[in-house]
Coordinates of C-alpha atoms and ligand atoms in Angstrom, one line a residue:
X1 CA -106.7 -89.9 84.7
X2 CA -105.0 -89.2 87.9
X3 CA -106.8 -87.2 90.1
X4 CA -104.9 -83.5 90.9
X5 CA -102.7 -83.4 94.3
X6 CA -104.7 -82.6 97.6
X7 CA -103.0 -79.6 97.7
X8 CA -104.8 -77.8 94.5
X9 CA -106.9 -75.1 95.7
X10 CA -109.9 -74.5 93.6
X11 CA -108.9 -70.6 93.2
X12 CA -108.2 -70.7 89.8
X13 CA -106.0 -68.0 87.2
X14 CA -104.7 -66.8 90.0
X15 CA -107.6 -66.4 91.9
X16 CA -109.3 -64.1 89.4
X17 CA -113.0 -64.8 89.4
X18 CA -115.8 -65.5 91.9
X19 CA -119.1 -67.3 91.4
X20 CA -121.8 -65.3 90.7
X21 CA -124.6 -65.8 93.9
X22 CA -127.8 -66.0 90.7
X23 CA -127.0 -69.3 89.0
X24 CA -124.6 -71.2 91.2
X25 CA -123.6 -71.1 95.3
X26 CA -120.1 -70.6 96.2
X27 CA -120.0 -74.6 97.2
X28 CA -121.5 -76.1 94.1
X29 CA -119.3 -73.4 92.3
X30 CA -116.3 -75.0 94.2
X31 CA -116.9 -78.1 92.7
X32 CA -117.6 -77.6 89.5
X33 CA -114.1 -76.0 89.5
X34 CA -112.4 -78.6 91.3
X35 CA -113.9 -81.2 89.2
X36 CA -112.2 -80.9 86.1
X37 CA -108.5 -82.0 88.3
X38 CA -110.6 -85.2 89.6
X39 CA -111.9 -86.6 86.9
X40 CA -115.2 -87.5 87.8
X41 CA -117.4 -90.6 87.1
X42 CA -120.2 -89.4 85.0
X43 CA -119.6 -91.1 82.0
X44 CA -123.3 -92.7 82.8
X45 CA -124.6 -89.0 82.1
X46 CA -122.9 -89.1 78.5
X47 CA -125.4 -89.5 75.7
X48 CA -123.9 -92.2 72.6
X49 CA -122.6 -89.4 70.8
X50 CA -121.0 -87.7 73.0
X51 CA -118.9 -91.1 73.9
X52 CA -118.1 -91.1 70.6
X53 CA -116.9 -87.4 70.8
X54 CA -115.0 -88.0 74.0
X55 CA -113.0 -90.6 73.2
X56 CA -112.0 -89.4 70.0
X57 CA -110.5 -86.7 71.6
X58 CA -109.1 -88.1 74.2
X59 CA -107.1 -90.2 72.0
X60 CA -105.4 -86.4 71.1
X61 CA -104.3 -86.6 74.4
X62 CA -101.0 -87.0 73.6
X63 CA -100.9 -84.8 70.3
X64 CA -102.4 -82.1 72.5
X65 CA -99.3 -81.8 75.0
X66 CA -96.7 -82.4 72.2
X67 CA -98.0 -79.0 71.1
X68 CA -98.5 -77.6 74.4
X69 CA -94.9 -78.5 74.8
X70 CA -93.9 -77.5 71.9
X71 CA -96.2 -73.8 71.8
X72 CA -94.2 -73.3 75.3
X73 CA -90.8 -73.5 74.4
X74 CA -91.5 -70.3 72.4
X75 CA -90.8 -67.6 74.0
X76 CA -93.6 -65.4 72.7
X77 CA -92.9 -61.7 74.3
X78 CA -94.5 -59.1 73.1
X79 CA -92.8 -58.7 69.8
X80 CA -91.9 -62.4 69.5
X81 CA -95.2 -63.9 68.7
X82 CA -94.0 -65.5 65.3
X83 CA -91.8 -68.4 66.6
X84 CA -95.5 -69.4 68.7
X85 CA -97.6 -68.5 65.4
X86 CA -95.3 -71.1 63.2
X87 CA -96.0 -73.7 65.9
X88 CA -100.1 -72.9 65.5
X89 CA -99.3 -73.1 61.6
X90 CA -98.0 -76.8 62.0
X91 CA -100.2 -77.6 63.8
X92 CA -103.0 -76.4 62.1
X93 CA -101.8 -78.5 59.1
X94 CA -101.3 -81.9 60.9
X95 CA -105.2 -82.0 61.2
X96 CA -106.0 -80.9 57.7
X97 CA -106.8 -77.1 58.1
X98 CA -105.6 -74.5 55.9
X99 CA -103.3 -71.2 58.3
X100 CA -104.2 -67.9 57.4
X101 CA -102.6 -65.0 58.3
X102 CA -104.1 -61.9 59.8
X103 CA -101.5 -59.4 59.0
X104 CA -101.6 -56.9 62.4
X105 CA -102.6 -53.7 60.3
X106 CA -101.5 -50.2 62.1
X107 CA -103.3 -47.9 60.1
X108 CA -106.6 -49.6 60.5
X109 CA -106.1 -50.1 64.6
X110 CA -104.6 -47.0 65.3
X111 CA -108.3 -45.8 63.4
X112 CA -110.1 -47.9 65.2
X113 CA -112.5 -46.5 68.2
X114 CA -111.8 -49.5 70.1
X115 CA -108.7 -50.2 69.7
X116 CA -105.8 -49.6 72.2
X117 CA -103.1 -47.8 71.8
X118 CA -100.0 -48.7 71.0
X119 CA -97.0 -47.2 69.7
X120 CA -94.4 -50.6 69.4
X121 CA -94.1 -52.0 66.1
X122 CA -96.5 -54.8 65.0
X123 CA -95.8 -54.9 61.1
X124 CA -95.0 -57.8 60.1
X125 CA -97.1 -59.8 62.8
X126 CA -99.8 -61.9 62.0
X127 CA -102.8 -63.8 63.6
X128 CA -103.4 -67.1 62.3
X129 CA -106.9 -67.9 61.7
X130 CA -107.9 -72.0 59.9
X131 CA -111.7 -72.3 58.9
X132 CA -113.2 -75.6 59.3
X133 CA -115.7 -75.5 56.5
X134 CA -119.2 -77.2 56.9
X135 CA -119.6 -80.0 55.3
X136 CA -123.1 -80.9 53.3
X137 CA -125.5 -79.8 55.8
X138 CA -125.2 -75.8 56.0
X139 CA -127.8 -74.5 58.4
X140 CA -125.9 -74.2 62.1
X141 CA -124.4 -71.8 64.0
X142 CA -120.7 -70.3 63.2
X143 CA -118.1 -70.4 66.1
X144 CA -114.7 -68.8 66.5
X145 CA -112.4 -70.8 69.1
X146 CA -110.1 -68.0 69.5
X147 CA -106.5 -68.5 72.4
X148 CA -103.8 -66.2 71.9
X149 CA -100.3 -66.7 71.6
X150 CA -98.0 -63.9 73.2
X151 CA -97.2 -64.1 76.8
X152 CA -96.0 -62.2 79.9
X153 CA -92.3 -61.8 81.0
X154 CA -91.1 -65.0 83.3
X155 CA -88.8 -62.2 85.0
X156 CA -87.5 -62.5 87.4
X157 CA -86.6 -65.8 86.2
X158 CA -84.2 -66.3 88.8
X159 CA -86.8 -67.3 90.9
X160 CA -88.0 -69.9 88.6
X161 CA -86.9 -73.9 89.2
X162 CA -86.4 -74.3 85.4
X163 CA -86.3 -72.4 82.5
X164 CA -89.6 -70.8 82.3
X165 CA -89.2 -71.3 78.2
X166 CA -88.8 -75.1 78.3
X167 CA -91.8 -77.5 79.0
X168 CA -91.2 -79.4 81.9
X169 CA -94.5 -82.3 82.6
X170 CA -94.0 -83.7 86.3
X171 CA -97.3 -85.5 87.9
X172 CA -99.3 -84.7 85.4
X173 CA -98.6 -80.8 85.4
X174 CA -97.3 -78.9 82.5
X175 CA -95.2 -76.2 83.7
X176 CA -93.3 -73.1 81.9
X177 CA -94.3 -69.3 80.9
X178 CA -97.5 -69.6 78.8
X179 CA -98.2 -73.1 79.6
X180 CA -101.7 -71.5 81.8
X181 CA -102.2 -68.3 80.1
X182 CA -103.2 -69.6 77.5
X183 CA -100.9 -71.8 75.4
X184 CA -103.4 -75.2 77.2
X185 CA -106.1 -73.2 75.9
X186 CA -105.1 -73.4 72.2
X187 CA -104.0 -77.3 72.4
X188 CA -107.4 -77.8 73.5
X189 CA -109.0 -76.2 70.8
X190 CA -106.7 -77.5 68.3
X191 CA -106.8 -81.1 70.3
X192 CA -111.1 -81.0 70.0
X193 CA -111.1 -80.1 66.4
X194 CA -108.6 -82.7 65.3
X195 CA -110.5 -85.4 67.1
X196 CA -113.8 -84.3 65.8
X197 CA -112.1 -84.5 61.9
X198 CA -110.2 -88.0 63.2
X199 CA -113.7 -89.5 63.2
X200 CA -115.0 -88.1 59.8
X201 CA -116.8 -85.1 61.2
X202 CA -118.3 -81.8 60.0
X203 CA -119.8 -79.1 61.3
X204 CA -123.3 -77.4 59.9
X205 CA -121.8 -73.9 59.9
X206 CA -118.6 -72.4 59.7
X207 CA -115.7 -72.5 62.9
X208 CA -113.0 -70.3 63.2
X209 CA -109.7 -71.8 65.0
X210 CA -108.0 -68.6 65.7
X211 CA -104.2 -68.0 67.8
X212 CA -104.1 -64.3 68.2
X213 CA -101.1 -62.1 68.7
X214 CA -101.2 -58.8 71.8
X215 CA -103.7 -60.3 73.9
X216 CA -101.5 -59.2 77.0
X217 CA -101.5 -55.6 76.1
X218 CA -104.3 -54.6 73.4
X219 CA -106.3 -57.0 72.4
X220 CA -105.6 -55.8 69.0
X221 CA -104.9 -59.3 67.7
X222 CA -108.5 -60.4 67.8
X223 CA -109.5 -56.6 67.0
X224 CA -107.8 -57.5 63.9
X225 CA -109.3 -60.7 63.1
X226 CA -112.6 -58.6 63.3
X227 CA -111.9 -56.1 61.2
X228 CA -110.6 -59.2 58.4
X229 CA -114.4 -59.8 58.2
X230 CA -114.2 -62.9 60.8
X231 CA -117.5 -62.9 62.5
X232 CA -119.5 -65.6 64.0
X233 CA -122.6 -66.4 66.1
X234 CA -120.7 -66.8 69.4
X235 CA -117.0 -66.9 70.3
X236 CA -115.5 -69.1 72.9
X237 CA -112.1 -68.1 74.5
X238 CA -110.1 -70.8 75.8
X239 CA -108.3 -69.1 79.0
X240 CA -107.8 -71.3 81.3
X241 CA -110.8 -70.2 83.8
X242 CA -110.4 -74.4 85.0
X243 CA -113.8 -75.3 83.9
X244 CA -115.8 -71.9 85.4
X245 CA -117.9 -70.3 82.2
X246 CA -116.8 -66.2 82.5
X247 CA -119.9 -64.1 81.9
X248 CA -118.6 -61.0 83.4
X249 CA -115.3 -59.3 82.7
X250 CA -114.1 -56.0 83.8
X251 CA -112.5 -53.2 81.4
X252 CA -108.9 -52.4 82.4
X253 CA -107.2 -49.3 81.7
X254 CA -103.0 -48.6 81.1
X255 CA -101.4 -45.2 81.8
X256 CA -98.2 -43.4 82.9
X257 CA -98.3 -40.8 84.7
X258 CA -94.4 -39.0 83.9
X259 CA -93.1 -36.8 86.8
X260 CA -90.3 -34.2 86.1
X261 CA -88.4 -33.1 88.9
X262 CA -85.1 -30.3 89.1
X263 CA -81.9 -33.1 88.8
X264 CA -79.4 -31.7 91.2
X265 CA -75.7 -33.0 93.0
X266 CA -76.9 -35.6 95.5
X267 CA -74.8 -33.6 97.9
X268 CA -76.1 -30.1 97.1
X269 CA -79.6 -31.6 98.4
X270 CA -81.5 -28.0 98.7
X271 CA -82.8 -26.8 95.0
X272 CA -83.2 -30.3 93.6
X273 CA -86.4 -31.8 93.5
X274 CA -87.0 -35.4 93.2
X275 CA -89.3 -36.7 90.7
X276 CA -88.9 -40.5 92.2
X277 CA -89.9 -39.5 95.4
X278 CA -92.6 -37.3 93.6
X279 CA -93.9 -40.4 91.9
X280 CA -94.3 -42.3 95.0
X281 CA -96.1 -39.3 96.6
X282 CA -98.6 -39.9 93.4
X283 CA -99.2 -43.6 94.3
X284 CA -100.6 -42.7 97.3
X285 CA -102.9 -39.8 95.4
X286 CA -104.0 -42.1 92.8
X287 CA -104.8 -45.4 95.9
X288 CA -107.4 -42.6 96.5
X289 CA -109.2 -43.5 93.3
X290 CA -109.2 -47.5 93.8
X291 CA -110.6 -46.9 97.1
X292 CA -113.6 -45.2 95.8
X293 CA -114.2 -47.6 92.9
X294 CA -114.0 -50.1 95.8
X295 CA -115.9 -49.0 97.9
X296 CA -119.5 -49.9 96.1
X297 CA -119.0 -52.4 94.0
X298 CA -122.5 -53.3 91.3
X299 CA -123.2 -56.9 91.4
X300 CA -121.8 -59.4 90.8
X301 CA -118.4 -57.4 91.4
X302 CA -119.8 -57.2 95.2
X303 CA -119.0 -60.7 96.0
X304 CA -115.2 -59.7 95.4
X305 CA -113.2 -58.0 98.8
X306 CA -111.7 -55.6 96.5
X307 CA -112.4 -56.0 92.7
X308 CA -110.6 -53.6 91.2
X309 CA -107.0 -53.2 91.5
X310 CA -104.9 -50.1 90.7
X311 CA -101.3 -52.3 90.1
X312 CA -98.2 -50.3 90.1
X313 CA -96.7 -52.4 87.3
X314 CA -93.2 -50.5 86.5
X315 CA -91.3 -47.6 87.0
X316 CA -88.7 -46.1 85.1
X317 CA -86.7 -43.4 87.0
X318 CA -83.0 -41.8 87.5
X319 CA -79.9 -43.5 86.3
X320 CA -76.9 -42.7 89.0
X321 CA -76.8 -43.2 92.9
X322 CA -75.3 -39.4 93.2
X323 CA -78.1 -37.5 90.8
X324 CA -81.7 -36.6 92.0
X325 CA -83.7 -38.0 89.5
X326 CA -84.8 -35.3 87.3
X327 CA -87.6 -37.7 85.7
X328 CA -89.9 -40.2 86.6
X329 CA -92.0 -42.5 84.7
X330 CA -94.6 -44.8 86.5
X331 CA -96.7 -47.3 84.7
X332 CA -100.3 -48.0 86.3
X333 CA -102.9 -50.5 85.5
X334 CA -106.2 -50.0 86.8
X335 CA -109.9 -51.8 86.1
X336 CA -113.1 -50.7 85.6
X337 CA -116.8 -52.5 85.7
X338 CA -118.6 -53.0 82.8
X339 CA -120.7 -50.0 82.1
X340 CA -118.4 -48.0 83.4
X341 CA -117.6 -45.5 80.4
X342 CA -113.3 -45.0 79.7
X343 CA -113.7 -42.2 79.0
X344 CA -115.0 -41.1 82.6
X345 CA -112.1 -42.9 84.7
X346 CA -109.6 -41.0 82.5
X347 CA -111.0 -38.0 83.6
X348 CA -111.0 -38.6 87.0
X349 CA -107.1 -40.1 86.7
X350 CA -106.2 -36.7 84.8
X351 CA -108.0 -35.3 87.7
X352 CA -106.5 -36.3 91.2
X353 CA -103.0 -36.0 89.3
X354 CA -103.8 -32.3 88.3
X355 CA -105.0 -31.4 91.8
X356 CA -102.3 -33.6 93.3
X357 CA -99.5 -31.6 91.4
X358 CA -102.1 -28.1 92.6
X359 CA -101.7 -29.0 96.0
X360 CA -97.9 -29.2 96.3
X361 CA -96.3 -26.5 93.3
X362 CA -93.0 -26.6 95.0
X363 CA -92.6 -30.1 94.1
X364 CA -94.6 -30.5 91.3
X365 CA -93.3 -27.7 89.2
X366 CA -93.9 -29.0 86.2
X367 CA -97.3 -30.3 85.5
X368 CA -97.5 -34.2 85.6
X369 CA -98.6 -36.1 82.0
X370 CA -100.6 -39.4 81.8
X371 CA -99.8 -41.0 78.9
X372 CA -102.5 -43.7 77.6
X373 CA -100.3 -46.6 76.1
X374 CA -101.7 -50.2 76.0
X375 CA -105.2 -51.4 77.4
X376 CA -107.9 -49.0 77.1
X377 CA -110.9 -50.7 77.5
X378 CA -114.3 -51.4 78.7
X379 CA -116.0 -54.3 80.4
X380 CA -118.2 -56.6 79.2
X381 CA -121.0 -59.1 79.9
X382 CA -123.3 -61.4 78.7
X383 CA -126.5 -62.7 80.0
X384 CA -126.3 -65.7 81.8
X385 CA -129.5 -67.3 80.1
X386 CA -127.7 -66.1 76.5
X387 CA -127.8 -69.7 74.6
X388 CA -124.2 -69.6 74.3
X389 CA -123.9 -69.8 77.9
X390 CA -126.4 -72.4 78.1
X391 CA -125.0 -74.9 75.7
X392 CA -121.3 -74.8 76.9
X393 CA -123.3 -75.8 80.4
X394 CA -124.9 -78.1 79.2
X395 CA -121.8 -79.9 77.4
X396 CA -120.0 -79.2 80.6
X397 CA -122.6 -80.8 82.9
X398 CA -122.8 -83.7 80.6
X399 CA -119.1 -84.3 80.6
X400 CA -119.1 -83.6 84.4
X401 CA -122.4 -84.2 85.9
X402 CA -122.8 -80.6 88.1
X403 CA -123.1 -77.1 86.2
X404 CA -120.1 -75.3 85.2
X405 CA -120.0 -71.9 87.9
X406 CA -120.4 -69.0 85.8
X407 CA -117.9 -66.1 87.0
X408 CA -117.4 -62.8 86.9
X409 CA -113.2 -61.9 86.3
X410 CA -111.6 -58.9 87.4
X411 CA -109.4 -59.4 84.7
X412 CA -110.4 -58.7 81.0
X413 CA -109.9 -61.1 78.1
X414 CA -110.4 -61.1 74.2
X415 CA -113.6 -62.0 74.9
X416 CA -114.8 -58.0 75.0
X417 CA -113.7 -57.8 72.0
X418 CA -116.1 -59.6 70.0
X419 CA -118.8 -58.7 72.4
X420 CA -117.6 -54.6 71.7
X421 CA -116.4 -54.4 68.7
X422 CA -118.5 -57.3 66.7
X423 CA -121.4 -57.9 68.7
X424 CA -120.4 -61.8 69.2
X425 CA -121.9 -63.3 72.0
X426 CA -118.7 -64.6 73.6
X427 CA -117.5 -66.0 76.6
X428 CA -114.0 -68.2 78.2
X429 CA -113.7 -71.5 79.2
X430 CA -110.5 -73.2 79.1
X431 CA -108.2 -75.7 81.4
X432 CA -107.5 -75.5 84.8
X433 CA -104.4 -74.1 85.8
X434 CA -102.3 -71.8 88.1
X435 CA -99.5 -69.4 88.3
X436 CA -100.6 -67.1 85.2
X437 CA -98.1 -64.3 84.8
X438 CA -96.9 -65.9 88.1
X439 CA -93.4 -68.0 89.1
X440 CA -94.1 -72.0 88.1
X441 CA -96.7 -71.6 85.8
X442 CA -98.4 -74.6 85.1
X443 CA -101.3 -76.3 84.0
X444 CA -103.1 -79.7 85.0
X445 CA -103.4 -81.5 81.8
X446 CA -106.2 -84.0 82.3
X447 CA -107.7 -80.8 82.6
X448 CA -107.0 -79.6 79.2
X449 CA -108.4 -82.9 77.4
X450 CA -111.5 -82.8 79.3
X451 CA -111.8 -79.3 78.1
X452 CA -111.5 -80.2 74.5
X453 CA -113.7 -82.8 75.4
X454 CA -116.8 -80.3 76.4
X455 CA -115.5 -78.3 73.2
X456 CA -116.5 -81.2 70.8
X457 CA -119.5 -81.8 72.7
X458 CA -120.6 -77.9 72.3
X459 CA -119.3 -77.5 69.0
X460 CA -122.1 -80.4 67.8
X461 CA -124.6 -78.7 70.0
X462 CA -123.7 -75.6 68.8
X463 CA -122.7 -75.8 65.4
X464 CA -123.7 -79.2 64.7
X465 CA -122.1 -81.5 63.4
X466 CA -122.3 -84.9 61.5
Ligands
ZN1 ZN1 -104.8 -65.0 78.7

């Protein structure tokens, strides 16, 4: 394999995660991260089998992109998952599993204590979950391999070189909306699972091979999965963390905060009140609040500058040049660490907006509203001597001669879920790649082979298999 351009930074998913200072340095971090772009010559350190393993998947290579390719140039919005979910079907069925749909069920979620909330359609969409059934021996470990399908907006698109809904493979990079975050991450479960069934292969105990819809916004699409009964001994996420292991993952929180204002004659500027100027008086309220939760941070989120980010991520707000806005909608996302209770940082948000709306009547004549919608969630973690986290490390090191670096994300993942709702011991691992949610998303895709590769190697260790 080619190794990756000089110019690839080992800052991976958009620079999302540090090492944690207890298992692995910053430096020996580094290079476990870079090494999954250089291709690095430890075969020597592979035991028989897992040659065996390896090339069998590698020989998927191709088969792996083709549905990489093909999983991108679906444009999976929220709302749009299906097109992605009939590509996961196929493929699915081209190495000999059986698709099941997960029907999304609002009743049940809108019921459930962890779920988020939502109030978008999702009848009629469906996870897609295949169980690989053990063969004669029956005594290992169950897995889920879990990726999800739906993706961010590419907007503005404008700024993209291509269409961010077509693959595009130059140098040995896979580029387009998805193609990171985390469309690689189901070829490379799909790619290690066909490769381990090319060579006549079963495992001891049951894996789950799940692509999972509202992963962007809820997590309700591997909520879902739980509540169909699908539970395992560990979970393994494939985002594409470029060969890290995430222990650590922070909640993250949605609201709005809606601002009414008096709309008025742009020329007649005295009664009027401006509830888009209002809103951005409430930014600078609410920075308040990151500040503090930055200003501490518990371990390992104290190796970060600034882990948790209050992102201003839309604003919806007046409609003509001439008319102060009489109304103002501002969407926020914030993080919080794991242990951190929701229900605490939604007090406090309710808080400074009430007293920032006390402090200022004239302009805040009617009383703000925060409006939960999307993410509510806590974070998670898992030991790093958990066995899970062991064995992936050990399949990594194997493949790759140095320890994986085991990070802590200020971004969440699915990977709470099963850890909150189930009790799963789970973490992510997945191919290295850069520009999620970003302009010229792309992924390496040596990367996402050798991730399968580890994958086959820890589904035998894990699971067994023979
Ligand atoms: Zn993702």
């Amino acid at each position: 394999m080619q190794p990756a351009p000089d110019e690839v930074a080992p800052a991976l998913y958009a620079g999302s995660q540090l090492t944690s200072e207890l298992e692995a340095p910053a430096e020996s971090a580094y290079a476990g991260l870079a090494l999954p772009v250089t291709h690095a010559e430890t075969a020597g350190e592979l035991a028989p089998e897992d040659r065996e393993i390896a090339a069998a998947i590698e020989a998927e290579a191709g088969w792996m992109t083709e549905v990489l390719a093909r999983l991108v140039d679906k444009p999976t919005l929220l709302g749009y998952e299906e097109a992605g979910q009939g590509v996961v079907r196929e493929a699915l069925l081209e190495l000999g599993l059986e698709p099941v749909d997960v029907p999304m069920d609002p009743e049940a979620l809108h019921a459930h204590p962890l779920a988020s909330p939502f109030d978008w359609d999702v009848s009629g969409k469906s996870n897609v979950v295949a169980t690989w059934e053990p063969g004669e021996a029956d005594h290992g470990r169950s897995l889920i391999l879990n990726g999800h399908v739906d993706v961010v907006s590419p907007e503005p698109r404008a700024q993209w070189a291509r269409d961010p809904f077509t693959a595009h493979v130059e140098d040995g990079w896979l580029y387009g909306r998805g193609a990171a975050d985390m469309k690689c991450g189901l070829a490379a479960i799909l790619g290690a699972v066909k490769g381990l069934r090319a060579i006549g292969l079963s495992p001891h105990a049951k894996v789950y091979l799940q692509s999972v819809v509202e992963e962007e916004c809820t997590g309700n699409g591997s909520l879902q999965t739980v509540l169909a009964g699908y539970t395992a001994d560990a979970a393994v996420i494939a985002e594409p963390f470029g060969g890290a292991i995430t222990t650590s993952q922070v909640g993250v929180l949605w609201f709005n905060v809606k601002i009414k204002g008096l709309p008025g004659h742009a020329a007649e500027s005295g009664r009027a009140v401006n509830a888009i100027e209002n809103s951005l008086k409430m930014i600078q309220s609410l920075r308040v609040l990151e500040a503090e939760m930055n200003a501490a941070p518990p371990p390992p989120y104290d190796l970060y500058p600034h882990p948790i980010g209050l992102n201003v991520g839309l604003i919806h707000g007046g409609d003509w040049p001439s008319t102060v806005p009489g109304e103002c909608t501002i969407g926020y996302r914030i993080a919080l660490y794991p242990g951190m209770q929701l229900r605490d940082l939604q007090d406090r948000i309710e808080a400074i907006v009430a007293e920032a709306a006390a402090d200022d009547p004239a302009i805040f004549a009617h009383p703000p509203e925060v409006i939960y919608r999307g993410f509510a969630c806590e974070g998670y973690e898992l030991p790093q001597d958990h066995p899970l986290v062991a064995t992936l490390s050990n399949a990594y090191a194997r493949q790759h001669g140095v320890p994986p670096a085991l990070v802590a994300t200020t971004g969440t993942t699915d990977a709470r879920v099963f850890g909150l709702a189930a009790g799963i011991p789970s973490v992510c691992f997945g191919p290295y790649a850069e520009q999620a949610h970003g302009v010229g998303e792309r992924v390496y895709l040596p990367s996402v082979v050798q991730t399968a590769q580890v994958m086959g190697m820890f589904i035998r260790d894990w699971c067994g298999l023979s």
